Short mmCIF file of C-alpha atoms and ligand atoms in Angstrom, two decimals:
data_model
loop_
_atom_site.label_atom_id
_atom_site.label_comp_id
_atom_site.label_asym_id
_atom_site.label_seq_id
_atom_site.Cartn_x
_atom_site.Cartn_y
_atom_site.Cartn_z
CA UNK A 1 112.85 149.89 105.04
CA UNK A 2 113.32 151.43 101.37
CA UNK A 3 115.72 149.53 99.59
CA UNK A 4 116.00 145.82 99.13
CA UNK A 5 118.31 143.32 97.21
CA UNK A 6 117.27 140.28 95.40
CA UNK A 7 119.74 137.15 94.57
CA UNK A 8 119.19 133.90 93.59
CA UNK A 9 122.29 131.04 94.53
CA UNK A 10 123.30 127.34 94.75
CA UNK A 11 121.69 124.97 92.05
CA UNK A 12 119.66 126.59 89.99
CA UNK A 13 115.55 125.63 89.98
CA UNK A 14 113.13 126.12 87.59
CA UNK A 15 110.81 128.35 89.15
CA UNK A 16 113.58 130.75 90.40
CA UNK A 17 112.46 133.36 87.96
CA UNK A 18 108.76 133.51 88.75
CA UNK A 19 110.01 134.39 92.01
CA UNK A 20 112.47 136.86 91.41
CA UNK A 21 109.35 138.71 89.22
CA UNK A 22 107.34 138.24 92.81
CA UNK A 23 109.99 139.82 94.77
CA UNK A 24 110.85 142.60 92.33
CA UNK A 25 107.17 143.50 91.62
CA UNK A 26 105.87 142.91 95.50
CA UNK A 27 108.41 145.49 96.42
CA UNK A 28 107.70 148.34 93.74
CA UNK A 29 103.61 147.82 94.90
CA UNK A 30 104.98 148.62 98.24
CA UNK A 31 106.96 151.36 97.61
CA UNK A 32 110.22 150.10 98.02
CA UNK A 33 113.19 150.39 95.76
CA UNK A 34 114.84 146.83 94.97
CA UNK A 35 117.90 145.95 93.16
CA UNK A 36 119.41 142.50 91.73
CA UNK A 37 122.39 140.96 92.64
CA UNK A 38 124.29 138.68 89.79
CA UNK A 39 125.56 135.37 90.41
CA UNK A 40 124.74 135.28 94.22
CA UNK A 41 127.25 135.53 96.78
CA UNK A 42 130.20 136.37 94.12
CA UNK A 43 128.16 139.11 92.50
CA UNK A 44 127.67 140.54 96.26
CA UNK A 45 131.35 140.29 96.87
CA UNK A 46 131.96 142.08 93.57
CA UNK A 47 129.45 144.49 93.82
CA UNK A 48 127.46 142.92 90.57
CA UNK A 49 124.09 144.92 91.94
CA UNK A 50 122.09 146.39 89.60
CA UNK A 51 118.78 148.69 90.64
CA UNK A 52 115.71 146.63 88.97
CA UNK A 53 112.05 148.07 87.70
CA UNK A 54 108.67 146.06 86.74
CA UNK A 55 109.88 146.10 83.23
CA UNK A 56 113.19 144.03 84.50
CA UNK A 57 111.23 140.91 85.08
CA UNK A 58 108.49 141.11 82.02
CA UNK A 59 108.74 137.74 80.15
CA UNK A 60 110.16 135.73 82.70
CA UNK A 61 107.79 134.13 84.86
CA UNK A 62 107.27 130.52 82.43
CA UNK A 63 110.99 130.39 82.00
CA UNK A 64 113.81 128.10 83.77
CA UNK A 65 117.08 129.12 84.54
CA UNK A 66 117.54 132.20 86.81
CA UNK A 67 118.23 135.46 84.85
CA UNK A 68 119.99 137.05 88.40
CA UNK A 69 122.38 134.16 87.09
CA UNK A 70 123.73 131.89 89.84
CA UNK A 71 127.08 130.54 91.81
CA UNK A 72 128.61 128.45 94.44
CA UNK A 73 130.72 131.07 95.89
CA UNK A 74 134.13 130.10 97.75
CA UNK A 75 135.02 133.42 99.01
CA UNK A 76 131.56 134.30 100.85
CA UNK A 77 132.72 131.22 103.15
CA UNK A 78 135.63 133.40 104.65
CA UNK A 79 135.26 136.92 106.96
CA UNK A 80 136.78 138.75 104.08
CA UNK A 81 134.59 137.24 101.38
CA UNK A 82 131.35 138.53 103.75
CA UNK A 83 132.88 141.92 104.74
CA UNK A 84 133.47 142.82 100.41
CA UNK A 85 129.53 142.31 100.17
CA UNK A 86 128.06 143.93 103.42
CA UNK A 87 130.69 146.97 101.88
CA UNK A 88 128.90 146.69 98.63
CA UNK A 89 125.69 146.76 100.24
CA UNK A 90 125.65 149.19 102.47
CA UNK A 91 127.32 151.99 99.74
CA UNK A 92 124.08 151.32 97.91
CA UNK A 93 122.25 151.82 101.53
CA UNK A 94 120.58 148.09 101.04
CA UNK A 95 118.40 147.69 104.41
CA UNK A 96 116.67 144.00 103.26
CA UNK A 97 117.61 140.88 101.20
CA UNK A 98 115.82 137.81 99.82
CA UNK A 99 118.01 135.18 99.25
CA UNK A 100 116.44 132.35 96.45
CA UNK A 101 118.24 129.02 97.11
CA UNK A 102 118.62 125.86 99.04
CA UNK A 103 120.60 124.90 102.42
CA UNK A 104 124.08 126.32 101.38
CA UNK A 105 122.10 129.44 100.39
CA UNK A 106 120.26 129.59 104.15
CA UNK A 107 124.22 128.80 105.53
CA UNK A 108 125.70 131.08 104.01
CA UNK A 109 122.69 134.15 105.03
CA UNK A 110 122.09 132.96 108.77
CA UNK A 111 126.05 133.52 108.94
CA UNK A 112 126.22 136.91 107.40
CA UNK A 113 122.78 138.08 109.32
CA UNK A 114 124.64 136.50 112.60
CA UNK A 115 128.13 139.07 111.60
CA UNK A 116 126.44 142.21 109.90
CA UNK A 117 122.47 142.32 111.08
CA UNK A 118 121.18 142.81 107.57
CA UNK A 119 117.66 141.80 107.60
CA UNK A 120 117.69 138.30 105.13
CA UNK A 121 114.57 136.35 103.96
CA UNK A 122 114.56 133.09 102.19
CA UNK A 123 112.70 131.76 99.49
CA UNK A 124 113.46 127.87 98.68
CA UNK A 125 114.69 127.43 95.25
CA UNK A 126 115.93 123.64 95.20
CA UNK A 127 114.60 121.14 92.90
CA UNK A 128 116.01 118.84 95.87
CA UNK A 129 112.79 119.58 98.11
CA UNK A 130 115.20 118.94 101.07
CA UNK A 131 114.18 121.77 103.24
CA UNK A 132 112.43 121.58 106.27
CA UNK A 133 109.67 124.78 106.80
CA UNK A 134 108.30 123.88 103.29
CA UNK A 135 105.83 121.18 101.78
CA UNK A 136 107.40 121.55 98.42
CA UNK A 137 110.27 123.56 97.31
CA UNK A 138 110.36 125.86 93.98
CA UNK A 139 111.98 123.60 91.08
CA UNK A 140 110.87 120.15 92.41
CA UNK A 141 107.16 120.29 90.58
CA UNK A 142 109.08 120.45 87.49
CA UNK A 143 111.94 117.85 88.38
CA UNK A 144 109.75 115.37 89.54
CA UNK A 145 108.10 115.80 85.80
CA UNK A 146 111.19 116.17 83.34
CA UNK A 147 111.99 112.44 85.37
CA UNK A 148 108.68 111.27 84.90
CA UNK A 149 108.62 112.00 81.51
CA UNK A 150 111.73 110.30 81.14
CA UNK A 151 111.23 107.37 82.52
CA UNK A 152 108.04 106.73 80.42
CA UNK A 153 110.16 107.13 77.70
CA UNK A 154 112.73 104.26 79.00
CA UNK A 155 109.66 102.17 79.79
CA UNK A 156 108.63 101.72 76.33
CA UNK A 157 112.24 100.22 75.24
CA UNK A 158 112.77 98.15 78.46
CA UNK A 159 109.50 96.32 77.74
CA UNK A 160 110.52 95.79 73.93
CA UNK A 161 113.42 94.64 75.04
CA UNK A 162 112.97 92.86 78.40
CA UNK A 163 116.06 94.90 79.81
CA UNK A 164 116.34 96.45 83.44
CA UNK A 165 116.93 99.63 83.62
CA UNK A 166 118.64 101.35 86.44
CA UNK A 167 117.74 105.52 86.16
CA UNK A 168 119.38 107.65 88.21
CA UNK A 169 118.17 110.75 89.44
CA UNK A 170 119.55 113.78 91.31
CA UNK A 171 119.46 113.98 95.23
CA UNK A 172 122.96 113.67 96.72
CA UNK A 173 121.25 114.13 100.15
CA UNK A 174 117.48 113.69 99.53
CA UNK A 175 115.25 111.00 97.72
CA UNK A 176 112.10 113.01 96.78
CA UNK A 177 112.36 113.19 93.30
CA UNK A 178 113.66 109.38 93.24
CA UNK A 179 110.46 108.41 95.30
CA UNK A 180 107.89 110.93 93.71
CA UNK A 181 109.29 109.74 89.85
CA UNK A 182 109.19 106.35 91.03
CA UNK A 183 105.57 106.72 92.16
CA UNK A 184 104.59 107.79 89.12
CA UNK A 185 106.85 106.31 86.62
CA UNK A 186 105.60 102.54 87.94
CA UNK A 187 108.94 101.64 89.07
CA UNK A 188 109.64 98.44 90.45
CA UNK A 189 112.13 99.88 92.95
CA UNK A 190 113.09 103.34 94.39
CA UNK A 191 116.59 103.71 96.04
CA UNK A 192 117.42 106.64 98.35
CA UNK A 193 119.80 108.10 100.92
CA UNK A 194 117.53 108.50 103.51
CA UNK A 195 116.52 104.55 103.78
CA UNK A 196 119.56 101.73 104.00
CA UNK A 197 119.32 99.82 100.56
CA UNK A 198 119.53 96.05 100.56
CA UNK A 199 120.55 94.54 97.25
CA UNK A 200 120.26 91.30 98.63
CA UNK A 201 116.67 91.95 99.07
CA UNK A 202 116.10 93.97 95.49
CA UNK A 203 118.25 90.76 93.70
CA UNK A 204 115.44 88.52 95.41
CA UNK A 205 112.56 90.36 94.36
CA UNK A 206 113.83 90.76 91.08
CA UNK A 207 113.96 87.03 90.65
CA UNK A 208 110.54 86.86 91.86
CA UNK A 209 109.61 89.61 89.50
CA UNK A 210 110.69 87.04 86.75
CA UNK A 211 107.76 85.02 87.13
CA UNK A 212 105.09 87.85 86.05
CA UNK A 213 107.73 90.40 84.34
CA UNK A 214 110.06 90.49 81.69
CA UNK A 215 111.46 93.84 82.25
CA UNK A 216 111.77 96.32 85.56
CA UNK A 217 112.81 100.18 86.10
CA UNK A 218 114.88 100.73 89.43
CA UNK A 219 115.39 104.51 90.05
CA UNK A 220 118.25 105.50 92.20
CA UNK A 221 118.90 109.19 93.64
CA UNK A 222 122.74 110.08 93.28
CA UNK A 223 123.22 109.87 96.86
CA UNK A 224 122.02 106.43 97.52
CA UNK A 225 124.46 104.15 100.40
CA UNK A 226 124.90 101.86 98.02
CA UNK A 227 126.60 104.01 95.72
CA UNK A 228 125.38 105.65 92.27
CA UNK A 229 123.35 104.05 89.53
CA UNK A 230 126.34 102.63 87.40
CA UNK A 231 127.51 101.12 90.93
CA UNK A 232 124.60 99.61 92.07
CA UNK A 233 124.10 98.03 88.97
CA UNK A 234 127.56 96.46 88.39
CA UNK A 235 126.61 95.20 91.99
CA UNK A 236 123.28 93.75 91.26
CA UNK A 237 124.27 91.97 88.06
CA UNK A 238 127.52 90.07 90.06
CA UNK A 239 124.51 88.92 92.73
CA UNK A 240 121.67 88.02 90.01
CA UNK A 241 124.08 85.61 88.38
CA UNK A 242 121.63 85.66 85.30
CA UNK A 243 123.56 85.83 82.06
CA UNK A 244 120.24 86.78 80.16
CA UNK A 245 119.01 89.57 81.42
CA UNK A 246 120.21 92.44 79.72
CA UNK A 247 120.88 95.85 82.40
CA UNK A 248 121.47 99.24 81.13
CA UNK A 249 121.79 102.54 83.11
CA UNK A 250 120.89 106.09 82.30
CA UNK A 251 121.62 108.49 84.13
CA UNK A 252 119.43 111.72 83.46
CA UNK A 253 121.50 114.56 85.19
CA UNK A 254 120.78 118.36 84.70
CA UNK A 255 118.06 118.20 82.16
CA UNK A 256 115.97 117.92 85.99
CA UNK A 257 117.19 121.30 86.69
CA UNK A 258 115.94 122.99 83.53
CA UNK A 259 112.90 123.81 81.22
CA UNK A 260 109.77 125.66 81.56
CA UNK A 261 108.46 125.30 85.63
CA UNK A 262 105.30 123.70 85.61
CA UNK A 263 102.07 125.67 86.94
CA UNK A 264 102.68 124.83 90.39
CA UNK A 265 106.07 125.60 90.46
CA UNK A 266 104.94 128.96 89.46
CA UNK A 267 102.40 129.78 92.14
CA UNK A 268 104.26 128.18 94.65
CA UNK A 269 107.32 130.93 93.86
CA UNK A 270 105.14 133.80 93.05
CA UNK A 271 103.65 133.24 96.65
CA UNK A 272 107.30 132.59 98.63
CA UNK A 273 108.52 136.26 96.56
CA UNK A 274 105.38 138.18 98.24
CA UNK A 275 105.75 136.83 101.61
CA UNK A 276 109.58 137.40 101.52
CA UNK A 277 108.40 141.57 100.93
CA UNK A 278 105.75 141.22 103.32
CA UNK A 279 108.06 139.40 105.80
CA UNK A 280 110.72 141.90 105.56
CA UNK A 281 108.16 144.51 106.05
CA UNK A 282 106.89 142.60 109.23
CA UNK A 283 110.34 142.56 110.66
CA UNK A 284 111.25 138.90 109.96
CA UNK A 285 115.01 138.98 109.89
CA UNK A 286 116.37 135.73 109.06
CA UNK A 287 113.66 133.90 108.25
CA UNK A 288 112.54 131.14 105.08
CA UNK A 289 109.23 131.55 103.14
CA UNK A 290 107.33 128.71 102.67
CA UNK A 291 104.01 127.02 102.60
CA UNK A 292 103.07 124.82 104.75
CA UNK A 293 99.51 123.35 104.54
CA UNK A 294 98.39 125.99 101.75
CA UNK A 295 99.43 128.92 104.29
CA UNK A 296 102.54 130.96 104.02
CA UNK A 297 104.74 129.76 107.05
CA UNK A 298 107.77 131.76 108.15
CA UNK A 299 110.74 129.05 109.43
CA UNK A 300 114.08 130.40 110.96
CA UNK A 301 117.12 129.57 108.84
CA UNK A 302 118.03 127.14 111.61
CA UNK A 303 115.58 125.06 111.89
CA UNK A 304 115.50 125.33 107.67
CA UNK A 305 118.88 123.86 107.54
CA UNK A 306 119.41 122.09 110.72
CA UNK A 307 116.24 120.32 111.23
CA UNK A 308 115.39 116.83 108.57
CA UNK A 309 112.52 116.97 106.29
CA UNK A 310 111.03 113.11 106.19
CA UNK A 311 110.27 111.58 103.17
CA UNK A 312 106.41 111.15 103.21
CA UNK A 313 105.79 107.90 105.10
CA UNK A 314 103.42 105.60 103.24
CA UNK A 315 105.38 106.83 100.00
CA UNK A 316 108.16 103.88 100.34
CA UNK A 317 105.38 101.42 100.64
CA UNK A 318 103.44 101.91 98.13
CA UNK A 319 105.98 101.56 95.43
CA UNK A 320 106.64 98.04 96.95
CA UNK A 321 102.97 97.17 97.15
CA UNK A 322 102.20 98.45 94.09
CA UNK A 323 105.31 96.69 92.24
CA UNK A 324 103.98 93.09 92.64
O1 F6P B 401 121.02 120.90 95.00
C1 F6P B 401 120.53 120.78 93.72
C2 F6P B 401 121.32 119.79 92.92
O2 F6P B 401 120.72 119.75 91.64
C3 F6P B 401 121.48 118.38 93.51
O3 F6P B 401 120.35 117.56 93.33
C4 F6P B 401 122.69 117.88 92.79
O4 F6P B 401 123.32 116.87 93.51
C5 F6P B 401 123.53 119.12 92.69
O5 F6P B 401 122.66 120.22 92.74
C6 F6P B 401 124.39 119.22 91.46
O6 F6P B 401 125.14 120.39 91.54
P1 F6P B 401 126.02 120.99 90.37
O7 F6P B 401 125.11 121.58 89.35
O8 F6P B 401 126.86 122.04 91.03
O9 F6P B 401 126.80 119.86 89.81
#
């Protein structure tokens, strides 16, 4: 193998940049010539591929945002979209790729490795941390603390205020940063997709609650059953029946998907863009980097997008011990 392609696609993480920097540098160490694809998919449909040096990635490693830009791409979905980039590839005689994304990102490489045998390794960029073959994904480090640090904030004016405070985070599929910001952030309740929510229940705590607290933080990932923050709410207040108690919702959107990654955010994507060189060297073909236990763990895209990454068992619990 001589020449490889980098792209990063999907949601954007913080994080994705220190790994592009790993892939791009990895592969000039080994002798390799590597070139960056814009805006994912669409930039491989539209032949967007530019060749890349060391220099191409100085000054990027602390900062969010992905400078290979990024897409959802429509197109790449049909036969036609896939056989424009495979073109584009092979004119620029492109023998590896390493694809930076989450599950649509995996879908979308396990079917063009399935059609055109291009050798494809993953590295998970997500700040959903919703894919199995990983501990932690690249981007959720820094999610879980752009929440955190946000729901301190909305702490301090619930208490002077005695208000509850519903805070929705992202996760349409996936409550990690929900349960991981509600760990830290104190909160009285965490509500996610992967657990059925009972607002009979929450109402009933929350009137017990009364008796030692004046005011309470419930965070909600996007994708809860019960519907988004705003909904849940509207729901809540109709049960409570307490004309009193003030709620408010705040929803904190795509400020989780930028700023500076944190520390670990960086090592964790500097090591996934060396092991996707290495794996390509080693013949992986359609494979996602992760780490798994401290050790670099190579999962196929299958299992990566097929197979359900648990929320961490005693995780649930102790936010409802710990909210008494
Ligand atoms: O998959 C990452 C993610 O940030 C989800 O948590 C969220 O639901 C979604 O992307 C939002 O996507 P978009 O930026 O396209 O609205």
């Amino acid at each position: 193998m001589k020449k490889i392609a980098v792209f990063t696609s999907g949601g954007d993480s913080p994080g994705m940049n220190a790994c592009i920097r790993a892939v791009v540098r990895t592969a000039i160490y080994k002798g390799l010539e590597v070139y960056g694809i814009s805006r994912g998919y669409e930039g491989m449909i539209d032949g967007d591929i530019k060749r890349m040096h060391s220099h191409s990635v100085s000054n990027i490693v602390q900062r969010g945002g992905t400078i290979l830009k990024s897409a959802r791409s429509m197109e790449f979905r049909t036969p036609e979209g896939r056989k424009k980039a495979y073109d584009n590839l092979t004119k620029l005689g492109i023998e590896g790729i390493v694809a930076i994304g989450g599950d649509g990102t995996f879908t979308g490489a396990k079917v063009f490795f399935e059609e055109f045998g291009i050798p494809t390794i993953g590295c998970p960029g997500t700040i959903d941390n919703d894919l199995y073959g990983t501990d932690y994904t690249i981007g959720f480090d820094t999610a879980v603390n752009t929440a955190l640090e946000a729901i301190d904030k909305i702490r301090d004016t619930a208490a002077a205020h005695d208000r509850i405070f519903f805070i929705e985070v992202m996760g349409r599929d996936a409550g990690f940063i929900a349960v991981e910001s509600g760990i830290g952030g104190g909160a009285e309740f965490v509500m996610v997709p992967e657990t059925k929510t009972d607002l009979n229940n929450v109402v009933k705590s929350l009137k017990n609650l009364r008796k030692t607290k004046t005011s309470s933080i419930i965070v909600v990932a996007e994708g809860d059953d019960e519907g988004n923050a705003e909904t849940i709410m509207k729901k809540v207040k109709e049960k409570i029946k307490d004309s009193h108690k003030e709620f408010k919702v705040t929803t904190l959107g795509h400020i989780q998907r930028g700023g500076n990654p944190t520390a670990r955010d960086r090592v964790l994507a500097s090591r996934c863009g060396m092991a996707a060189v290495e794996g390509l060297l080693l013949g992986h073909q359609y494979h996602m980097a992760g780490v798994m236990n401290q050790e670099v763990v190579y999962t196929p895209f299958a299992d990566c997008i097929g197979k359900t990454k648990p929320l961490i068992k005693d995780h649930l619990k102790l936010i409802e011990i710990l909210s008494i």
